[in-house]
GROMACS .gro file of C-alpha atoms in nm:
model
  148
    1UNK     CA    1   2.755  -2.491  -6.184
    2UNK     CA    2   2.867  -2.542  -5.804
    3UNK     CA    3   2.648  -2.668  -5.537
    4UNK     CA    4   2.733  -2.298  -5.389
    5UNK     CA    5   2.578  -2.114  -5.779
    6UNK     CA    6   2.284  -2.339  -5.710
    7UNK     CA    7   2.214  -2.337  -5.376
    8UNK     CA    8   2.191  -1.906  -5.395
    9UNK     CA    9   1.883  -1.841  -5.598
   10UNK     CA   10   1.750  -2.123  -5.416
   11UNK     CA   11   1.797  -1.940  -5.058
   12UNK     CA   12   1.703  -1.630  -5.223
   13UNK     CA   13   1.379  -1.803  -5.293
   14UNK     CA   14   1.329  -1.924  -4.959
   15UNK     CA   15   1.401  -1.604  -4.786
   16UNK     CA   16   1.159  -1.438  -5.016
   17UNK     CA   17   0.883  -1.665  -4.973
   18UNK     CA   18   0.925  -1.622  -4.571
   19UNK     CA   19   0.894  -1.256  -4.594
   20UNK     CA   20   0.561  -1.283  -4.833
   21UNK     CA   21   0.464  -1.508  -4.595
   22UNK     CA   22   0.559  -1.233  -4.352
   23UNK     CA   23   0.333  -0.984  -4.517
   24UNK     CA   24   0.601  -0.818  -4.716
   25UNK     CA   25   0.474  -0.768  -5.046
   26UNK     CA   26   0.713  -0.508  -5.203
   27UNK     CA   27   1.005  -0.769  -5.280
   28UNK     CA   28   1.165  -0.840  -5.623
   29UNK     CA   29   1.435  -1.143  -5.690
   30UNK     CA   30   1.649  -1.039  -5.899
   31UNK     CA   31   1.688  -1.313  -6.207
   32UNK     CA   32   1.975  -1.436  -6.353
   33UNK     CA   33   2.008  -1.704  -6.633
   34UNK     CA   34   1.738  -1.895  -6.855
   35UNK     CA   35   1.716  -2.162  -6.660
   36UNK     CA   36   1.419  -2.335  -6.432
   37UNK     CA   37   1.562  -2.158  -6.113
   38UNK     CA   38   1.533  -1.825  -6.345
   39UNK     CA   39   1.206  -1.951  -6.458
   40UNK     CA   40   1.075  -2.008  -6.099
   41UNK     CA   41   1.261  -1.666  -5.932
   42UNK     CA   42   1.027  -1.473  -6.246
   43UNK     CA   43   0.703  -1.688  -6.129
   44UNK     CA   44   0.760  -1.591  -5.780
   45UNK     CA   45   0.823  -1.197  -5.862
   46UNK     CA   46   0.520  -1.258  -6.089
   47UNK     CA   47   0.312  -1.396  -5.759
   48UNK     CA   48   0.397  -1.139  -5.548
   49UNK     CA   49   0.311  -0.863  -5.799
   50UNK     CA   50  -0.011  -0.994  -5.816
   51UNK     CA   51  -0.108  -1.044  -5.467
   52UNK     CA   52   0.030  -0.700  -5.404
   53UNK     CA   53  -0.184  -0.522  -5.657
   54UNK     CA   54  -0.485  -0.755  -5.505
   55UNK     CA   55  -0.447  -0.626  -5.164
   56UNK     CA   56  -0.400  -0.292  -5.270
   57UNK     CA   57  -0.722  -0.347  -5.458
   58UNK     CA   58  -0.906  -0.505  -5.131
   59UNK     CA   59  -0.731  -0.167  -4.928
   60UNK     CA   60  -0.901   0.068  -5.201
   61UNK     CA   61  -1.227  -0.118  -5.171
   62UNK     CA   62  -1.212  -0.166  -4.854
   63UNK     CA   63  -1.177   0.246  -4.797
   64UNK     CA   64  -1.448   0.307  -5.063
   65UNK     CA   65  -1.701   0.118  -4.911
   66UNK     CA   66  -1.548   0.277  -4.517
   67UNK     CA   67  -1.704   0.567  -4.689
   68UNK     CA   68  -2.032   0.462  -4.839
   69UNK     CA   69  -2.059   0.316  -4.515
   70UNK     CA   70  -2.017   0.660  -4.345
   71UNK     CA   71  -2.236   0.835  -4.637
   72UNK     CA   72  -2.509   0.528  -4.547
   73UNK     CA   73  -2.473   0.572  -4.161
   74UNK     CA   74  -2.540   1.001  -4.195
   75UNK     CA   75  -2.874   0.929  -4.413
   76UNK     CA   76  -3.001   0.669  -4.148
   77UNK     CA   77  -2.968   0.938  -3.900
   78UNK     CA   78  -3.141   1.177  -4.100
   79UNK     CA   79  -3.450   0.944  -4.194
   80UNK     CA   80  -3.470   0.854  -3.800
   81UNK     CA   81  -3.487   1.263  -3.747
   82UNK     CA   82  -3.735   1.258  -4.059
   83UNK     CA   83  -3.953   0.971  -3.933
   84UNK     CA   84  -4.036   1.141  -3.582
   85UNK     CA   85  -4.045   1.502  -3.620
   86UNK     CA   86  -4.292   1.703  -3.827
   87UNK     CA   87  -4.172   1.870  -4.145
   88UNK     CA   88  -4.282   2.175  -4.103
   89UNK     CA   89  -4.235   2.289  -3.724
   90UNK     CA   90  -3.951   2.047  -3.676
   91UNK     CA   91  -4.159   1.986  -3.335
   92UNK     CA   92  -4.176   1.581  -3.266
   93UNK     CA   93  -4.455   1.386  -3.404
   94UNK     CA   94  -4.717   1.129  -3.264
   95UNK     CA   95  -4.491   0.838  -3.384
   96UNK     CA   96  -4.211   1.022  -3.165
   97UNK     CA   97  -4.505   1.058  -2.919
   98UNK     CA   98  -4.624   0.681  -2.876
   99UNK     CA   99  -4.271   0.537  -2.903
  100UNK     CA  100  -4.142   0.739  -2.618
  101UNK     CA  101  -4.500   0.718  -2.395
  102UNK     CA  102  -4.472   0.338  -2.412
  103UNK     CA  103  -4.049   0.400  -2.303
  104UNK     CA  104  -4.171   0.618  -2.013
  105UNK     CA  105  -4.493   0.356  -1.929
  106UNK     CA  106  -4.224   0.067  -1.859
  107UNK     CA  107  -4.001   0.300  -1.688
  108UNK     CA  108  -4.256   0.428  -1.475
  109UNK     CA  109  -4.344   0.054  -1.352
  110UNK     CA  110  -4.023  -0.050  -1.346
  111UNK     CA  111  -3.933   0.173  -1.115
  112UNK     CA  112  -4.259   0.219  -0.901
  113UNK     CA  113  -4.335   0.589  -1.015
  114UNK     CA  114  -4.633   0.795  -1.117
  115UNK     CA  115  -4.663   0.914  -1.459
  116UNK     CA  116  -4.807   1.219  -1.589
  117UNK     CA  117  -4.980   1.323  -1.925
  118UNK     CA  118  -4.997   1.659  -2.021
  119UNK     CA  119  -5.242   1.738  -2.298
  120UNK     CA  120  -5.277   2.100  -2.455
  121UNK     CA  121  -5.552   2.233  -2.726
  122UNK     CA  122  -5.470   2.542  -2.863
  123UNK     CA  123  -5.802   2.747  -2.859
  124UNK     CA  124  -5.921   2.871  -3.195
  125UNK     CA  125  -5.612   2.733  -3.373
  126UNK     CA  126  -5.784   2.680  -3.720
  127UNK     CA  127  -5.876   3.082  -3.711
  128UNK     CA  128  -5.543   3.194  -3.654
  129UNK     CA  129  -5.330   2.958  -3.882
  130UNK     CA  130  -5.659   3.046  -4.148
  131UNK     CA  131  -5.575   3.419  -4.068
  132UNK     CA  132  -5.228   3.485  -4.017
  133UNK     CA  133  -5.073   3.167  -4.246
  134UNK     CA  134  -4.968   2.844  -4.167
  135UNK     CA  135  -4.581   2.980  -4.146
  136UNK     CA  136  -4.739   3.200  -3.875
  137UNK     CA  137  -4.947   2.907  -3.760
  138UNK     CA  138  -4.652   2.643  -3.755
  139UNK     CA  139  -4.421   2.962  -3.538
  140UNK     CA  140  -4.694   2.985  -3.276
  141UNK     CA  141  -4.724   2.571  -3.218
  142UNK     CA  142  -4.326   2.566  -3.176
  143UNK     CA  143  -4.368   2.893  -2.921
  144UNK     CA  144  -4.586   2.654  -2.750
  145UNK     CA  145  -4.386   2.406  -2.736
  146UNK     CA  146  -4.099   2.560  -2.609
  147UNK     CA  147  -4.286   2.697  -2.325
  148UNK     CA  148  -4.361   2.323  -2.208
   0.00000   0.00000   0.00000
């Protein structure tokens, strides 16, 4: 075997290694013979294939994780909405009032403005609720809220 014949597979391995280092994992080097260089070439091809499979597995896991994270973001938004609204009327609840009121107090203080608070008491609401039922009572609350 001449120097040229010996150098060709080594140069192919060197070029292949540079391609893999540059991110090109779709590589397969031809295996010639049954000597140490052929063993090294087979090992190189196996390594490139394992790296390629590992990258594909990571990309698949990343995509699945992105999908799961999107679902979690949607679920968290739904939970945040549930935490600050009444389940029957869909109006903001006391928790939202407390959080918003504290924010508005700070804003009024920072801007040197007056803050007003409107409190409404619906006369005879319990009797209305008892007479017409809770769904009608909830609808009445929504109508009052819409007017404010």
